[in-house]
Amino acid sequence: MNAPATARDAEAGARRAATGSAREGAARAGLVARGVIYALVGVLALRVAFGDSGREADRGGALQEISSKPFGAVLLWALGAGLVGMALWRLSEAVFGGAGQDGGKAGKRLMAGARCVFYGFVAYSVLSFAAGSRGSGSSDRQSRDVTAKALGVPGGQWIVGAAGVGLAVAGIWIAVRAVMRKYHKHLKLGEMSRRVRRAVDTAGVGGGAARGAVFAAAGAFAVRAAVDYEPDKAKGMDDTLRSFATTPMGPWLLVCVAVGLVLFGLFSFAMARWRRV
């Protein structure tokens, strides 16, 4: 009686280990891919700040930058595959729950489901680019087109306004959590030296604050587009980043945000190494 039960337990344990390994590999590949995109967007934004506007500082600009390099096509496919891994990891969290004591809560699963949809869309856009499709244009044009369509439906102003408020709140939430180092609970801090932990905190706080600022600014522009009923006032990532250079601080605020995005890319690489999955 005990031998079959032991065999079944061993088989179930092996299956869980294999599933866990696949989930961990997908998560880490996805975090690396996310890091590459944010680091490149940050570098492109730095170029814009110093007068080089040859590429748009958004995901499309980052993909074009990659495609222009040797073995660029291979890198694009690898990047797309990594983002598919990210989407699958978030899907597994939505279905089975994430790591940690509160990973199985309904709110955490719902958020994981939303992230799955988001990264699924990003993965699709990257893989489409790798396959030769250049999509429907820049993030700025896409933002204006989507806003114009939304404003054209009944209650469109409320829809766009609510979406803008949600995006702005999400940006503030991202920045505040980064400054409070909420990411610590997801990291294997015991495996880091003091110097490494300090470097990860610098990247995590600075990168998260910059990322949150970009989201919050984009949300504010969406709200303005809704209030004024002018879709052209909605901005994608490129126009949002460029708007930082029009503040009283001039291009230096854009420089700070751009450096922050590069830091977030580096933080994503650190998460790929030390995150609990």
CSV table of N, CA and C in Angstrom, one decimal, residues 143-219:
chain,number,residue,atom,x,y,z
A,143,SER,N,-1.5,56.6,-29.1
A,143,SER,CA,-2.2,57.2,-28.0
A,143,SER,C,-3.3,58.2,-28.5
A,144,ARG,N,-2.9,59.0,-29.5
A,144,ARG,CA,-3.9,59.9,-30.0
A,144,ARG,C,-5.1,59.2,-30.7
A,145,ASP,N,-4.7,58.2,-31.5
A,145,ASP,CA,-5.8,57.4,-32.2
A,145,ASP,C,-6.8,56.8,-31.2
A,146,VAL,N,-6.2,56.1,-30.2
A,146,VAL,CA,-7.1,55.4,-29.2
A,146,VAL,C,-7.9,56.4,-28.5
A,147,THR,N,-7.3,57.6,-28.1
A,147,THR,CA,-8.1,58.6,-27.4
A,147,THR,C,-9.2,59.2,-28.3
A,148,ALA,N,-8.9,59.4,-29.6
A,148,ALA,CA,-9.9,59.9,-30.5
A,148,ALA,C,-11.1,59.0,-30.6
A,149,LYS,N,-10.8,57.6,-30.7
A,149,LYS,CA,-11.9,56.7,-30.8
A,149,LYS,C,-12.7,56.6,-29.5
A,150,ALA,N,-12.0,56.7,-28.4
A,150,ALA,CA,-12.7,56.6,-27.1
A,150,ALA,C,-13.6,57.8,-26.9
A,151,LEU,N,-13.1,59.0,-27.3
A,151,LEU,CA,-13.9,60.2,-27.2
A,151,LEU,C,-15.1,60.2,-28.1
A,152,GLY,N,-15.1,59.4,-29.1
A,152,GLY,CA,-16.2,59.4,-30.1
A,152,GLY,C,-17.4,58.5,-29.7
A,153,VAL,N,-17.2,57.7,-28.6
A,153,VAL,CA,-18.3,56.9,-28.1
A,153,VAL,C,-19.1,57.6,-27.0
A,154,PRO,N,-20.3,57.2,-26.8
A,154,PRO,CA,-21.1,57.8,-25.7
A,154,PRO,C,-20.4,57.7,-24.3
A,155,GLY,N,-20.3,58.8,-23.7
A,155,GLY,CA,-19.6,58.8,-22.4
A,155,GLY,C,-18.0,58.8,-22.6
A,156,GLY,N,-17.6,59.1,-23.8
A,156,GLY,CA,-16.1,58.9,-24.1
A,156,GLY,C,-15.2,59.8,-23.2
A,157,GLN,N,-15.7,61.0,-22.9
A,157,GLN,CA,-14.9,61.9,-22.0
A,157,GLN,C,-14.7,61.3,-20.7
A,158,TRP,N,-15.7,60.7,-20.1
A,158,TRP,CA,-15.6,60.1,-18.8
A,158,TRP,C,-14.7,58.8,-18.9
A,159,ILE,N,-14.8,58.1,-20.0
A,159,ILE,CA,-13.9,56.9,-20.1
A,159,ILE,C,-12.5,57.3,-20.2
A,160,VAL,N,-12.2,58.3,-21.0
A,160,VAL,CA,-10.8,58.7,-21.2
A,160,VAL,C,-10.3,59.4,-19.9
A,161,GLY,N,-11.1,60.2,-19.2
A,161,GLY,CA,-10.8,60.8,-18.0
A,161,GLY,C,-10.5,59.8,-16.9
A,162,ALA,N,-11.3,58.8,-16.8
A,162,ALA,CA,-11.1,57.7,-15.8
A,162,ALA,C,-9.9,56.9,-16.1
A,163,ALA,N,-9.6,56.7,-17.3
A,163,ALA,CA,-8.4,55.9,-17.7
A,163,ALA,C,-7.1,56.8,-17.3
A,164,GLY,N,-7.2,58.1,-17.6
A,164,GLY,CA,-6.1,59.0,-17.3
A,164,GLY,C,-5.9,59.0,-15.8
A,165,VAL,N,-7.0,59.2,-15.0
A,165,VAL,CA,-6.8,59.2,-13.5
A,165,VAL,C,-6.2,57.9,-13.0
A,166,GLY,N,-6.7,56.8,-13.6
A,166,GLY,CA,-6.1,55.5,-13.2
A,166,GLY,C,-4.7,55.4,-13.5
A,167,LEU,N,-4.2,55.9,-14.7
A,167,LEU,CA,-2.8,55.8,-15.0
A,167,LEU,C,-2.0,56.7,-14.1
A,168,ALA,N,-2.5,57.9,-13.8
A,168,ALA,CA,-1.8,58.8,-12.9
A,168,ALA,C,-1.7,58.2,-11.5
A,169,VAL,N,-2.7,57.6,-11.0
A,169,VAL,CA,-2.7,57.0,-9.7
A,169,VAL,C,-1.7,55.9,-9.7
A,170,ALA,N,-1.7,55.1,-10.8
A,170,ALA,CA,-0.8,53.9,-10.9
A,170,ALA,C,0.6,54.4,-10.9
A,171,GLY,N,0.9,55.5,-11.5
A,171,GLY,CA,2.2,56.1,-11.5
A,171,GLY,C,2.7,56.5,-10.2
A,172,ILE,N,1.8,57.2,-9.4
A,172,ILE,CA,2.1,57.6,-8.1
A,172,ILE,C,2.4,56.4,-7.2
A,173,TRP,N,1.5,55.4,-7.3
A,173,TRP,CA,1.6,54.2,-6.6
A,173,TRP,C,3.0,53.5,-6.8
A,174,ILE,N,3.4,53.4,-8.1
A,174,ILE,CA,4.6,52.8,-8.5
A,174,ILE,C,5.8,53.6,-7.8
A,175,ALA,N,5.8,54.9,-7.9
A,175,ALA,CA,6.9,55.7,-7.4
A,175,ALA,C,6.9,55.6,-5.8
A,176,VAL,N,5.8,55.6,-5.2
A,176,VAL,CA,5.8,55.6,-3.7
A,176,VAL,C,6.3,54.2,-3.2
A,177,ARG,N,5.8,53.2,-3.9
A,177,ARG,CA,6.3,51.8,-3.5
A,177,ARG,C,7.8,51.7,-3.7
A,178,ALA,N,8.3,52.3,-4.7
A,178,ALA,CA,9.7,52.2,-5.0
A,178,ALA,C,10.5,52.9,-3.9
A,179,VAL,N,10.1,54.1,-3.6
A,179,VAL,CA,10.7,54.9,-2.6
A,179,VAL,C,10.7,54.2,-1.2
A,180,MET,N,9.6,53.5,-0.9
A,180,MET,CA,9.4,52.8,0.3
A,180,MET,C,10.1,51.4,0.3
A,181,ARG,N,10.7,51.1,-0.8
A,181,ARG,CA,11.5,49.8,-1.0
A,181,ARG,C,10.6,48.6,-0.8
A,182,LYS,N,9.3,48.7,-1.2
A,182,LYS,CA,8.4,47.6,-1.1
A,182,LYS,C,8.9,46.3,-1.8
A,183,TYR,N,9.8,46.5,-2.8
A,183,TYR,CA,10.3,45.4,-3.6
A,183,TYR,C,11.2,44.5,-2.7
A,184,HIS,N,11.6,44.9,-1.6
A,184,HIS,CA,12.5,44.1,-0.7
A,184,HIS,C,11.8,42.7,-0.4
A,185,LYS,N,10.5,42.7,-0.2
A,185,LYS,CA,9.9,41.4,0.1
A,185,LYS,C,9.9,40.4,-1.0
A,186,HIS,N,10.2,40.9,-2.2
A,186,HIS,CA,10.3,39.9,-3.3
A,186,HIS,C,11.7,39.5,-3.6
A,187,LEU,N,12.7,40.1,-2.9
A,187,LEU,CA,14.1,39.8,-3.2
A,187,LEU,C,14.7,38.8,-2.2
A,188,LYS,N,15.7,38.1,-2.7
A,188,LYS,CA,16.5,37.2,-1.8
A,188,LYS,C,17.7,38.1,-1.2
A,189,LEU,N,17.3,38.9,-0.2
A,189,LEU,CA,18.3,39.8,0.3
A,189,LEU,C,19.4,39.1,1.0
A,190,GLY,N,19.2,38.0,1.5
A,190,GLY,CA,20.3,37.2,2.2
A,190,GLY,C,21.4,36.8,1.3
A,191,GLU,N,21.1,36.7,0.0
A,191,GLU,CA,22.1,36.3,-1.0
A,191,GLU,C,23.0,37.5,-1.5
A,192,MET,N,22.6,38.7,-1.0
A,192,MET,CA,23.3,39.9,-1.5
A,192,MET,C,24.3,40.4,-0.5
A,193,SER,N,25.5,40.9,-1.0
A,193,SER,CA,26.4,41.6,-0.1
A,193,SER,C,25.8,43.0,0.2
A,194,ARG,N,26.4,43.6,1.2
A,194,ARG,CA,26.0,45.0,1.5
A,194,ARG,C,26.1,45.9,0.3
A,195,ARG,N,27.2,45.8,-0.4
A,195,ARG,CA,27.4,46.7,-1.6
A,195,ARG,C,26.4,46.4,-2.7
A,196,VAL,N,26.2,45.2,-2.9
A,196,VAL,CA,25.2,44.8,-4.0
A,196,VAL,C,23.8,45.3,-3.6
A,197,ARG,N,23.4,45.2,-2.3
A,197,ARG,CA,22.1,45.6,-1.9
A,197,ARG,C,22.0,47.1,-2.0
A,198,ARG,N,23.0,47.8,-1.7
A,198,ARG,CA,23.0,49.3,-1.9
A,198,ARG,C,22.8,49.7,-3.3
A,199,ALA,N,23.5,49.0,-4.2
A,199,ALA,CA,23.4,49.3,-5.6
A,199,ALA,C,22.0,48.9,-6.1
A,200,VAL,N,21.4,47.8,-5.7
A,200,VAL,CA,20.1,47.4,-6.1
A,200,VAL,C,19.1,48.5,-5.6
A,201,ASP,N,19.3,49.0,-4.4
A,201,ASP,CA,18.3,50.0,-3.8
A,201,ASP,C,18.4,51.3,-4.6
A,202,THR,N,19.6,51.6,-5.0
A,202,THR,CA,19.8,52.9,-5.8
A,202,THR,C,19.0,52.7,-7.1
A,203,ALA,N,19.2,51.6,-7.8
A,203,ALA,CA,18.5,51.3,-9.0
A,203,ALA,C,17.0,51.2,-8.8
A,204,GLY,N,16.6,50.5,-7.7
A,204,GLY,CA,15.2,50.3,-7.5
A,204,GLY,C,14.4,51.6,-7.2
A,205,VAL,N,15.0,52.4,-6.3
A,205,VAL,CA,14.3,53.6,-5.9
A,205,VAL,C,14.3,54.6,-7.0
A,206,GLY,N,15.5,54.9,-7.6
A,206,GLY,CA,15.6,55.9,-8.7
A,206,GLY,C,14.8,55.4,-9.9
A,207,GLY,N,14.9,54.1,-10.3
A,207,GLY,CA,14.2,53.6,-11.4
A,207,GLY,C,12.7,53.6,-11.3
A,208,GLY,N,12.3,53.2,-10.1
A,208,GLY,CA,10.8,53.1,-9.8
A,208,GLY,C,10.2,54.5,-9.8
A,209,ALA,N,10.9,55.5,-9.2
A,209,ALA,CA,10.4,56.8,-9.1
A,209,ALA,C,10.3,57.4,-10.5
A,210,ALA,N,11.3,57.2,-11.4
A,210,ALA,CA,11.3,57.7,-12.8
A,210,ALA,C,10.1,57.1,-13.6
A,211,ARG,N,10.0,55.8,-13.4
A,211,ARG,CA,8.9,55.0,-14.1
A,211,ARG,C,7.6,55.5,-13.7
A,212,GLY,N,7.4,55.7,-12.4
A,212,GLY,CA,6.1,56.2,-11.9
A,212,GLY,C,5.8,57.6,-12.4
A,213,ALA,N,6.9,58.5,-12.5
A,213,ALA,CA,6.7,59.8,-13.0
A,213,ALA,C,6.2,59.8,-14.4
A,214,VAL,N,6.7,58.9,-15.2
A,214,VAL,CA,6.3,58.9,-16.6
A,214,VAL,C,4.8,58.4,-16.7
A,215,PHE,N,4.5,57.4,-16.0
A,215,PHE,CA,3.1,57.0,-16.0
A,215,PHE,C,2.1,58.1,-15.5
A,216,ALA,N,2.5,58.8,-14.4
A,216,ALA,CA,1.7,59.8,-13.8
A,216,ALA,C,1.5,61.0,-14.8
A,217,ALA,N,2.6,61.3,-15.5
A,217,ALA,CA,2.5,62.4,-16.5
A,217,ALA,C,1.6,62.0,-17.7
A,218,ALA,N,1.8,60.8,-18.2
A,218,ALA,CA,1.0,60.3,-19.3
A,218,ALA,C,-0.5,60.3,-18.9
A,219,GLY,N,-0.8,59.9,-17.6
A,219,GLY,CA,-2.2,60.0,-17.1
A,219,GLY,C,-2.7,61.4,-17.1
